[in-house]
Short mmCIF file of C-alpha atoms and ligand atoms in Angstrom, two decimals:
data_model
loop_
_atom_site.label_atom_id
_atom_site.label_comp_id
_atom_site.label_asym_id
_atom_site.label_seq_id
_atom_site.Cartn_x
_atom_site.Cartn_y
_atom_site.Cartn_z
CA MET A 1 0.00 0.00 0.00
CA SER A 2 1.24 3.48 -0.79
CA GLU A 3 1.20 6.14 1.91
CA GLU A 4 -2.27 7.51 2.79
CA ALA A 5 -3.05 10.58 0.64
CA ASN A 6 -3.83 13.84 2.44
CA PRO A 7 -7.33 14.80 1.20
CA PHE A 8 -6.54 18.53 1.23
CA GLU A 9 -3.53 17.93 -1.02
CA SER A 10 -5.76 15.77 -3.26
CA LEU A 11 -8.23 18.64 -3.61
CA GLN A 12 -5.44 21.07 -4.50
CA GLU A 13 -4.11 18.65 -7.09
CA GLN A 14 -7.58 18.25 -8.62
CA ILE A 15 -7.97 22.04 -8.86
CA ARG A 16 -4.48 22.37 -10.41
CA ASP A 17 -5.21 19.63 -12.96
CA ALA A 18 -8.36 21.44 -14.10
CA ALA A 19 -6.74 24.88 -14.01
CA ALA A 20 -4.47 23.82 -16.88
CA TYR A 21 -7.58 24.02 -19.11
CA VAL A 22 -9.06 27.20 -17.61
CA ASP A 23 -8.17 30.85 -18.07
CA ALA A 24 -7.24 31.74 -14.48
CA ASP A 25 -4.27 33.57 -13.03
CA GLU A 26 -2.10 32.41 -10.13
CA GLY A 27 -3.67 34.82 -7.64
CA GLU A 28 -7.17 33.62 -8.43
CA LEU A 29 -6.14 29.99 -8.12
CA ARG A 30 -4.38 30.58 -4.81
CA ARG A 31 -7.56 32.16 -3.50
CA LEU A 32 -9.69 29.22 -4.70
CA SER A 33 -7.42 26.53 -3.26
CA ARG A 34 -7.80 27.30 0.46
CA PRO A 35 -10.68 28.02 2.83
CA GLU A 36 -11.78 31.57 3.49
CA ARG A 37 -12.38 30.75 7.16
CA LEU A 38 -11.85 27.81 9.51
CA LEU A 39 -13.40 27.41 12.96
CA GLU A 40 -11.57 25.01 15.26
CA THR A 41 -13.07 24.51 18.67
CA ASN A 42 -13.07 22.14 21.65
CA LEU A 43 -16.47 20.99 22.86
CA THR A 44 -16.73 19.87 26.48
CA ILE A 45 -19.73 17.86 27.58
CA GLU A 46 -20.75 16.03 30.72
CA ARG A 47 -20.87 12.27 30.27
CA ASP A 48 -23.77 10.35 31.83
CA ASP A 49 -21.52 9.30 34.74
CA GLY A 50 -20.82 12.95 35.60
CA SER A 51 -17.26 13.05 34.17
CA LEU A 52 -16.23 15.62 31.54
CA ASP A 53 -15.05 14.86 28.02
CA THR A 54 -13.68 17.19 25.34
CA PHE A 55 -13.96 16.72 21.56
CA LYS A 56 -12.37 18.64 18.71
CA ALA A 57 -14.81 20.18 16.22
CA TYR A 58 -14.40 22.16 13.01
CA ARG A 59 -16.33 24.19 10.44
CA SER A 60 -14.58 25.22 7.25
CA GLN A 61 -16.11 27.92 5.03
CA PHE A 62 -14.20 27.40 1.83
CA ASN A 63 -15.72 29.74 -0.70
CA GLY A 64 -18.87 31.87 -0.85
CA ASP A 65 -18.61 33.49 -4.29
CA ARG A 66 -21.75 31.76 -5.58
CA GLY A 67 -23.88 31.95 -2.42
CA PRO A 68 -24.01 30.88 1.24
CA TYR A 69 -21.52 28.23 2.37
CA LYS A 70 -23.18 24.81 2.17
CA GLY A 71 -22.17 21.36 3.31
CA GLY A 72 -22.58 18.65 5.88
CA ILE A 73 -21.40 17.88 9.40
CA ARG A 74 -19.60 14.59 9.98
CA TYR A 75 -19.11 12.64 13.22
CA HIS A 76 -16.10 10.36 12.85
CA PRO A 77 -12.86 9.70 14.73
CA GLY A 78 -10.91 10.51 11.52
CA VAL A 79 -12.20 14.10 11.33
CA ASP A 80 -9.32 16.60 11.34
CA ARG A 81 -8.42 20.01 9.90
CA ASP A 82 -7.22 18.80 6.52
CA GLU A 83 -10.16 16.44 6.01
CA VAL A 84 -12.69 19.17 6.79
CA LYS A 85 -10.84 21.65 4.56
CA ALA A 86 -10.87 19.17 1.67
CA LEU A 87 -14.51 18.23 2.13
CA SER A 88 -15.51 21.92 2.19
CA GLY A 89 -13.56 22.58 -1.02
CA TRP A 90 -15.21 19.63 -2.76
CA MET A 91 -18.58 21.20 -1.84
CA VAL A 92 -17.63 24.42 -3.69
CA TYR A 93 -17.13 22.55 -6.93
CA LYS A 94 -20.09 20.22 -6.31
CA THR A 95 -22.61 23.06 -5.91
CA ALA A 96 -21.09 24.75 -8.98
CA VAL A 97 -21.30 21.57 -11.13
CA VAL A 98 -25.04 21.14 -10.41
CA ASP A 99 -25.44 24.91 -10.65
CA ILE A 100 -27.20 25.64 -7.37
CA PRO A 101 -26.63 29.06 -5.76
CA TYR A 102 -24.28 28.07 -2.97
CA GLY A 103 -20.64 28.10 -2.01
CA GLY A 104 -19.03 25.28 -0.08
CA GLY A 105 -18.47 24.46 3.58
CA LYS A 106 -18.10 21.41 5.80
CA GLY A 107 -17.85 20.61 9.48
CA GLY A 108 -17.24 17.74 11.77
CA ILE A 109 -16.55 16.45 15.25
CA ALA A 110 -13.72 14.00 15.92
CA VAL A 111 -15.83 11.41 17.72
CA ASP A 112 -17.04 7.86 17.32
CA PRO A 113 -20.75 8.41 17.97
CA ARG A 114 -21.21 4.73 18.86
CA THR A 115 -19.30 5.38 22.09
CA LEU A 116 -21.85 7.98 23.27
CA SER A 117 -25.35 7.51 24.67
CA MET A 118 -28.17 9.35 22.93
CA ALA A 119 -28.28 11.96 25.72
CA GLU A 120 -24.51 12.54 25.39
CA LEU A 121 -24.82 12.83 21.61
CA GLU A 122 -27.55 15.42 22.03
CA ARG A 123 -25.44 17.46 24.47
CA LEU A 124 -22.46 17.28 22.10
CA THR A 125 -24.57 18.30 19.09
CA ARG A 126 -26.20 21.21 20.92
CA SER A 127 -22.81 22.35 22.18
CA PHE A 128 -21.52 22.37 18.58
CA ALA A 129 -24.64 24.25 17.43
CA GLU A 130 -23.96 26.91 20.07
CA GLU A 131 -20.40 27.35 18.75
CA LEU A 132 -21.69 27.49 15.18
CA ARG A 133 -24.46 29.99 15.90
CA PRO A 134 -22.55 33.19 15.11
CA ILE A 135 -21.27 31.91 11.76
CA VAL A 136 -24.28 29.99 10.38
CA GLY A 137 -27.63 31.30 9.17
CA GLU A 138 -30.15 30.91 6.36
CA ASP A 139 -28.15 33.35 4.20
CA MET A 140 -24.67 32.67 5.60
CA ASP A 141 -23.78 29.02 6.06
CA ILE A 142 -26.21 26.12 5.94
CA PRO A 143 -25.04 22.77 7.38
CA ALA A 144 -26.56 19.36 6.55
CA PRO A 145 -26.00 15.67 7.32
CA ASP A 146 -22.87 13.74 6.39
CA VAL A 147 -21.19 10.55 7.65
CA ASN A 148 -22.88 9.37 10.92
CA THR A 149 -25.29 12.28 11.17
CA GLY A 150 -28.90 12.47 10.02
CA GLN A 151 -32.31 13.95 10.72
CA ARG A 152 -32.04 13.62 14.49
CA GLU A 153 -28.85 15.73 14.70
CA MET A 154 -30.17 18.28 12.18
CA ASN A 155 -33.38 18.71 14.23
CA TRP A 156 -31.30 19.35 17.39
CA ILE A 157 -29.12 21.92 15.61
CA LYS A 158 -32.14 23.73 14.19
CA ASP A 159 -33.82 23.77 17.60
CA THR A 160 -30.70 25.08 19.36
CA TYR A 161 -30.20 27.82 16.77
CA GLU A 162 -33.85 28.91 16.83
CA THR A 163 -33.97 28.90 20.63
CA LEU A 164 -30.81 31.02 20.95
CA GLU A 165 -31.90 33.41 18.19
CA ASN A 166 -35.49 33.57 19.48
CA THR A 167 -36.89 33.05 15.97
CA THR A 168 -37.96 30.36 13.52
CA ALA A 169 -35.40 29.76 10.78
CA PRO A 170 -35.77 26.21 9.43
CA GLY A 171 -33.53 27.04 6.46
CA VAL A 172 -30.50 27.35 8.75
CA ILE A 173 -29.90 23.65 8.26
CA THR A 174 -31.09 20.97 5.81
CA GLY A 175 -31.66 17.24 6.06
CA LYS A 176 -34.23 17.70 8.83
CA ALA A 177 -37.12 15.34 9.55
CA ILE A 178 -40.31 16.19 7.64
CA ASP A 179 -42.14 17.52 10.72
CA SER A 180 -39.19 19.78 11.54
CA GLY A 181 -39.23 21.33 8.04
CA GLY A 182 -37.45 18.64 6.05
CA SER A 183 -38.11 17.83 2.40
CA GLU A 184 -39.63 14.78 0.84
CA GLY A 185 -36.97 12.80 -0.99
CA ARG A 186 -33.97 14.25 0.94
CA VAL A 187 -33.00 10.97 2.66
CA GLU A 188 -32.89 9.14 -0.68
CA ALA A 189 -31.41 12.02 -2.70
CA THR A 190 -27.71 11.11 -2.59
CA GLY A 191 -28.36 7.49 -3.57
CA ARG A 192 -30.80 8.65 -6.22
CA SER A 193 -28.22 10.87 -7.93
CA VAL A 194 -25.74 7.99 -7.87
CA MET A 195 -28.34 5.83 -9.63
CA LEU A 196 -29.13 8.60 -12.16
CA THR A 197 -25.42 9.18 -12.88
CA ALA A 198 -24.90 5.45 -13.45
CA ARG A 199 -27.89 5.38 -15.81
CA GLU A 200 -26.61 8.36 -17.81
CA ALA A 201 -23.05 7.03 -17.82
CA PHE A 202 -24.00 3.62 -19.19
CA ASP A 203 -26.21 5.24 -21.80
CA TYR A 204 -23.39 7.60 -22.85
CA LEU A 205 -20.89 4.74 -23.06
CA GLY A 206 -23.34 2.63 -25.10
CA LYS A 207 -23.59 -0.09 -22.42
CA SER A 208 -26.79 -1.68 -21.18
CA ILE A 209 -27.44 -1.07 -17.48
CA GLU A 210 -30.12 -3.75 -17.19
CA ASP A 211 -28.58 -6.82 -15.57
CA ALA A 212 -25.23 -5.01 -15.19
CA THR A 213 -23.35 -6.40 -12.18
CA VAL A 214 -22.71 -3.92 -9.36
CA ALA A 215 -20.49 -3.87 -6.26
CA VAL A 216 -21.05 -1.26 -3.54
CA GLN A 217 -18.35 -0.48 -0.96
CA GLY A 218 -19.91 1.21 2.10
CA TYR A 219 -23.51 0.63 3.13
CA GLY A 220 -24.56 3.83 4.87
CA ASN A 221 -27.29 6.10 3.51
CA ALA A 222 -25.62 6.83 0.14
CA GLY A 223 -24.49 3.28 -0.68
CA SER A 224 -27.57 1.40 0.46
CA VAL A 225 -30.08 3.70 -1.25
CA ALA A 226 -28.03 3.71 -4.47
CA ALA A 227 -27.93 -0.11 -4.43
CA ARG A 228 -31.66 -0.40 -3.78
CA LEU A 229 -32.59 2.07 -6.56
CA LEU A 230 -30.16 0.50 -9.02
CA GLU A 231 -31.99 -2.79 -8.46
CA SER A 232 -35.55 -1.51 -8.30
CA GLU A 233 -35.47 1.26 -10.91
CA LEU A 234 -32.86 0.04 -13.40
CA GLY A 235 -32.87 -3.74 -12.96
CA THR A 236 -29.14 -4.06 -12.26
CA ASN A 237 -27.76 -7.07 -10.41
CA VAL A 238 -26.11 -5.92 -7.15
CA VAL A 239 -23.76 -8.82 -6.41
CA ALA A 240 -21.68 -7.46 -3.52
CA VAL A 241 -22.00 -4.90 -0.73
CA SER A 242 -19.78 -4.08 2.22
CA ASP A 243 -19.32 -1.99 5.35
CA SER A 244 -16.57 -1.82 7.98
CA SER A 245 -17.51 -5.38 9.09
CA GLY A 246 -16.54 -6.82 5.66
CA ALA A 247 -18.20 -7.63 2.34
CA VAL A 248 -20.87 -10.12 1.25
CA TYR A 249 -21.15 -11.57 -2.24
CA ASN A 250 -23.73 -13.54 -4.18
CA GLU A 251 -23.31 -14.05 -7.92
CA ALA A 252 -27.09 -14.31 -8.32
CA GLY A 253 -27.73 -11.00 -6.55
CA ILE A 254 -27.58 -9.98 -2.92
CA ASP A 255 -31.01 -8.24 -2.46
CA ALA A 256 -29.93 -4.68 -1.67
CA ALA A 257 -32.94 -3.80 0.48
CA GLY A 258 -32.67 -7.05 2.44
CA ALA A 259 -28.98 -6.36 3.17
CA ARG A 260 -29.88 -2.91 4.49
CA GLY A 261 -32.61 -4.37 6.72
CA PHE A 262 -30.09 -6.89 8.06
CA LYS A 263 -27.57 -4.10 8.76
CA ASP A 264 -30.22 -2.03 10.56
CA GLU A 265 -30.85 -4.99 12.88
CA THR A 266 -27.30 -6.19 13.46
CA ASP A 267 -25.19 -3.09 12.67
CA ALA A 268 -23.25 -5.05 9.99
CA VAL A 269 -23.76 -6.55 6.53
CA SER A 270 -21.40 -9.37 7.44
CA GLY A 271 -23.38 -12.52 8.25
CA TYR A 272 -26.27 -11.60 5.93
CA GLU A 273 -28.07 -14.87 5.16
CA ASN A 274 -28.43 -14.16 1.45
CA ALA A 275 -24.64 -14.09 0.96
CA GLU A 276 -22.89 -16.91 -0.80
CA GLU A 277 -19.44 -15.79 0.22
CA GLU A 278 -17.82 -13.37 2.68
CA LEU A 279 -15.09 -11.13 1.22
CA THR A 280 -12.85 -8.31 2.40
CA ASN A 281 -13.46 -4.72 1.29
CA GLU A 282 -10.35 -4.97 -0.86
CA ASP A 283 -11.72 -8.10 -2.60
CA LEU A 284 -14.96 -6.23 -3.30
CA LEU A 285 -13.16 -3.26 -4.85
CA THR A 286 -11.34 -5.55 -7.30
CA LEU A 287 -14.33 -7.74 -8.30
CA ASP A 288 -14.94 -8.21 -12.01
CA VAL A 289 -18.19 -6.23 -12.15
CA ASP A 290 -19.66 -3.79 -14.67
CA LEU A 291 -20.12 -1.00 -12.11
CA LEU A 292 -18.19 -0.26 -8.93
CA ILE A 293 -19.59 2.22 -6.39
CA PRO A 294 -17.22 3.34 -3.62
CA ALA A 295 -19.63 4.75 -1.01
CA ALA A 296 -17.58 4.87 2.20
CA LEU A 297 -14.78 7.33 3.01
CA GLU A 298 -11.83 9.07 1.32
CA ASN A 299 -8.88 7.16 -0.11
CA ALA A 300 -10.65 3.78 -0.46
CA ILE A 301 -8.77 3.20 -3.73
CA ASP A 302 -5.10 4.14 -3.99
CA ASP A 303 -2.78 3.67 -6.97
CA ASP A 304 -1.83 0.11 -5.95
CA LEU A 305 -5.41 -1.02 -5.73
CA ALA A 306 -6.39 0.93 -8.86
CA GLY A 307 -4.12 -1.37 -10.87
CA ASP A 308 -6.33 -4.31 -9.80
CA VAL A 309 -9.76 -2.70 -10.31
CA GLN A 310 -11.63 -4.81 -12.87
CA ALA A 311 -14.85 -2.78 -13.12
CA ASP A 312 -15.53 -0.93 -16.41
CA VAL A 313 -17.23 2.04 -14.77
CA VAL A 314 -16.76 3.65 -11.34
CA VAL A 315 -19.43 5.99 -9.95
CA GLU A 316 -18.33 7.73 -6.74
CA ALA A 317 -20.97 7.90 -4.00
CA ALA A 318 -18.44 8.82 -1.28
CA ASN A 319 -16.51 12.09 -1.25
CA GLY A 320 -12.92 11.63 -2.41
CA PRO A 321 -12.80 7.79 -2.52
CA LEU A 322 -9.97 7.77 -5.11
CA THR A 323 -6.54 9.26 -4.55
CA PRO A 324 -5.28 11.45 -7.43
CA ASP A 325 -2.70 8.74 -8.22
CA ALA A 326 -5.48 6.13 -8.41
CA ASP A 327 -7.31 8.45 -10.77
CA ASP A 328 -4.27 8.59 -13.06
CA VAL A 329 -3.97 4.79 -13.08
CA LEU A 330 -7.66 4.31 -13.92
CA THR A 331 -7.58 6.98 -16.65
CA GLU A 332 -4.60 5.26 -18.20
CA ARG A 333 -6.31 1.87 -17.98
CA GLY A 334 -9.46 3.22 -19.69
CA VAL A 335 -11.73 2.78 -16.67
CA HIS A 336 -14.39 5.52 -16.72
CA VAL A 337 -14.76 7.32 -13.38
CA PHE A 338 -17.81 9.52 -12.80
CA PRO A 339 -16.77 11.82 -9.96
CA ASP A 340 -18.27 12.47 -6.53
CA ILE A 341 -18.97 16.15 -7.22
CA LEU A 342 -21.50 15.06 -9.86
CA ALA A 343 -22.64 11.61 -8.71
CA ASN A 344 -23.36 12.33 -5.04
CA ALA A 345 -24.57 15.89 -5.62
CA GLY A 346 -28.20 14.77 -5.24
CA GLY A 347 -27.89 15.26 -1.48
CA VAL A 348 -26.98 18.91 -1.65
CA THR A 349 -29.36 19.49 -4.57
CA VAL A 350 -32.36 18.31 -2.55
CA SER A 351 -30.93 20.28 0.42
CA TYR A 352 -31.29 23.29 -1.85
CA PHE A 353 -34.92 22.35 -2.55
CA GLU A 354 -35.48 21.93 1.20
CA TRP A 355 -34.05 25.43 1.83
CA VAL A 356 -36.21 26.92 -0.95
CA GLN A 357 -39.29 25.28 0.60
CA ASN A 358 -38.29 26.53 4.07
CA ARG A 359 -37.85 30.09 2.80
CA GLN A 360 -41.20 30.02 0.99
CA ARG A 361 -42.99 28.01 3.72
CA PHE A 362 -44.52 26.05 0.89
CA TYR A 363 -43.80 22.34 0.58
CA TRP A 364 -43.48 20.14 -2.50
CA ALA A 365 -44.70 16.60 -3.21
CA GLU A 366 -42.01 13.91 -3.48
CA GLU A 367 -42.73 13.58 -7.20
CA LYS A 368 -41.78 17.21 -7.83
CA VAL A 369 -38.60 16.85 -5.74
CA ASN A 370 -37.50 13.78 -7.71
CA GLU A 371 -38.35 15.40 -11.06
CA GLU A 372 -36.34 18.54 -10.26
CA LEU A 373 -33.47 16.43 -8.96
CA GLU A 374 -33.38 14.38 -12.16
CA ARG A 375 -33.35 17.55 -14.26
CA HIS A 376 -30.41 19.00 -12.29
CA ILE A 377 -28.35 15.79 -12.44
CA VAL A 378 -29.04 15.09 -16.13
CA ASP A 379 -28.23 18.72 -17.08
CA ALA A 380 -25.03 18.59 -15.03
CA PHE A 381 -24.08 15.25 -16.62
CA ASP A 382 -24.65 16.65 -20.12
CA GLY A 383 -22.62 19.78 -19.33
CA LEU A 384 -19.74 17.69 -18.10
CA VAL A 385 -19.78 15.40 -21.15
CA ALA A 386 -19.87 18.46 -23.44
CA ALA A 387 -16.76 19.89 -21.73
CA TYR A 388 -15.04 16.48 -21.83
CA GLU A 389 -15.62 16.10 -25.57
CA GLU A 390 -15.29 19.67 -26.83
CA ARG A 391 -12.17 20.44 -24.83
CA ASP A 392 -10.60 17.03 -25.16
CA LEU A 393 -10.17 16.59 -21.39
CA PRO A 394 -8.41 13.53 -19.94
CA ASN A 395 -11.31 12.30 -17.80
CA PHE A 396 -14.70 13.21 -16.35
CA ARG A 397 -13.27 14.44 -13.04
CA THR A 398 -11.19 17.07 -14.81
CA ALA A 399 -14.29 17.96 -16.85
CA ALA A 400 -16.30 18.46 -13.64
CA TYR A 401 -13.60 20.69 -12.10
CA VAL A 402 -13.27 22.71 -15.31
CA VAL A 403 -17.04 23.37 -15.36
CA GLY A 404 -17.11 24.13 -11.61
CA LEU A 405 -14.00 26.30 -11.59
CA GLU A 406 -15.24 28.43 -14.48
CA ARG A 407 -18.58 29.06 -12.74
CA VAL A 408 -16.89 30.07 -9.48
CA LEU A 409 -14.39 32.31 -11.31
CA LYS A 410 -17.19 33.99 -13.24
CA ALA A 411 -19.08 34.86 -10.04
CA TYR A 412 -15.89 36.10 -8.39
CA ARG A 413 -14.90 38.27 -11.35
CA GLU A 414 -18.39 39.73 -11.67
CA GLY A 415 -18.30 40.75 -8.02
CA GLY A 416 -14.78 42.10 -8.32
CA THR A 417 -12.21 42.47 -5.56
CA TRP A 418 -12.85 44.72 -2.60
CA PRO A 419 -11.23 46.71 -1.08
N1 LIG B 501 -22.96 15.89 3.09
C1 LIG B 501 -23.53 15.86 1.78
C2 LIG B 501 -22.44 16.06 0.73
O1 LIG B 501 -21.31 15.73 0.95
C3 LIG B 501 -24.72 16.81 1.65
C4 LIG B 501 -24.42 18.27 1.86
C5 LIG B 501 -25.65 19.16 1.92
O2 LIG B 501 -26.75 18.67 1.73
O3 LIG B 501 -25.46 20.36 2.15
O4 LIG B 501 -22.70 16.48 -0.37
#
């Protein structure tokens, strides 16, 4: 295995690669390669036994040229400055690729939430919300769920903010439960855009998606919903899925929804009765399938592993699952990679719809949400393919960054520099 890539350096490399095809000067690129603002704080909470514990937390506001900072909050022991900075930068280019009026931000707490009781988790979340209060707002910075956070945490953050501000402002955060101002279709949105990207990608490449074999690494919200929709809406054959407990494989199909139900009960996909074979995550990533979906964390595939990937198409559900070196290897080997900032952008796109609904206090049916989401993802896909072909770009990731970078630069130049 090669040394673990630093995600912030990966982001900077991705921006540099795209910049070679974009009319931008050094000063502009320097400005767009680092966060505008980074909050680093220590949150102290009382544990249930009365002792005190302190956790590091961050919020990075990377760029706001196109609108309020936007991006999730992650609870994971691996959260650190460079990860949060990278994730917030990826959000800038993601919101630009799907052309929604936001910048990019990201936050996180370095914690394994499984080691906390629900009451402790609530105290930790509310403590973070209190720290965030001065820098977030419906028109400033709008957090959302990410790894290990969901509706419950978003509802607590909204409630803390509204209580402290003595107002109602549901649009201060997205990914809320429906009764707290959430949107229909938000929970499924990330997985849905992964499914739509796979559909468009296979169509573009002239391959049939029906009965295509699929392997999904990571079985959280993004991976499990993508797998279920790929089966139910496109008729693919999901043969392998995994989580941190390991991978399960069945040549005849694993039953994506059944595997998720099993994981909900036992906290692991390993041991799922429908499996024919148990594999490691590494085995899953190198299976000879038509479509590979990395849906876990950054750096799942490095250059060593990329040499062994046998899939024809990779659609990224996770943020940053390939190192830049892995990207180079796959490009050279002719494996088509459809990048995170397009494929998983359904989450933030439906977050945008949620925020619009919150601001208007008028709520949409799920059908309308899914229709608008499809339009945004298909338009973004077409825009990226047009850039790839017309400008003879090396791969779809560079195409996505070229499209995103040009939109951000345009907004910045129109606004001008002040003072
Ligand atoms: N955390 C998700 C992402 O990485 C969603 C962000 C959002 O909805 O603002 O795109």
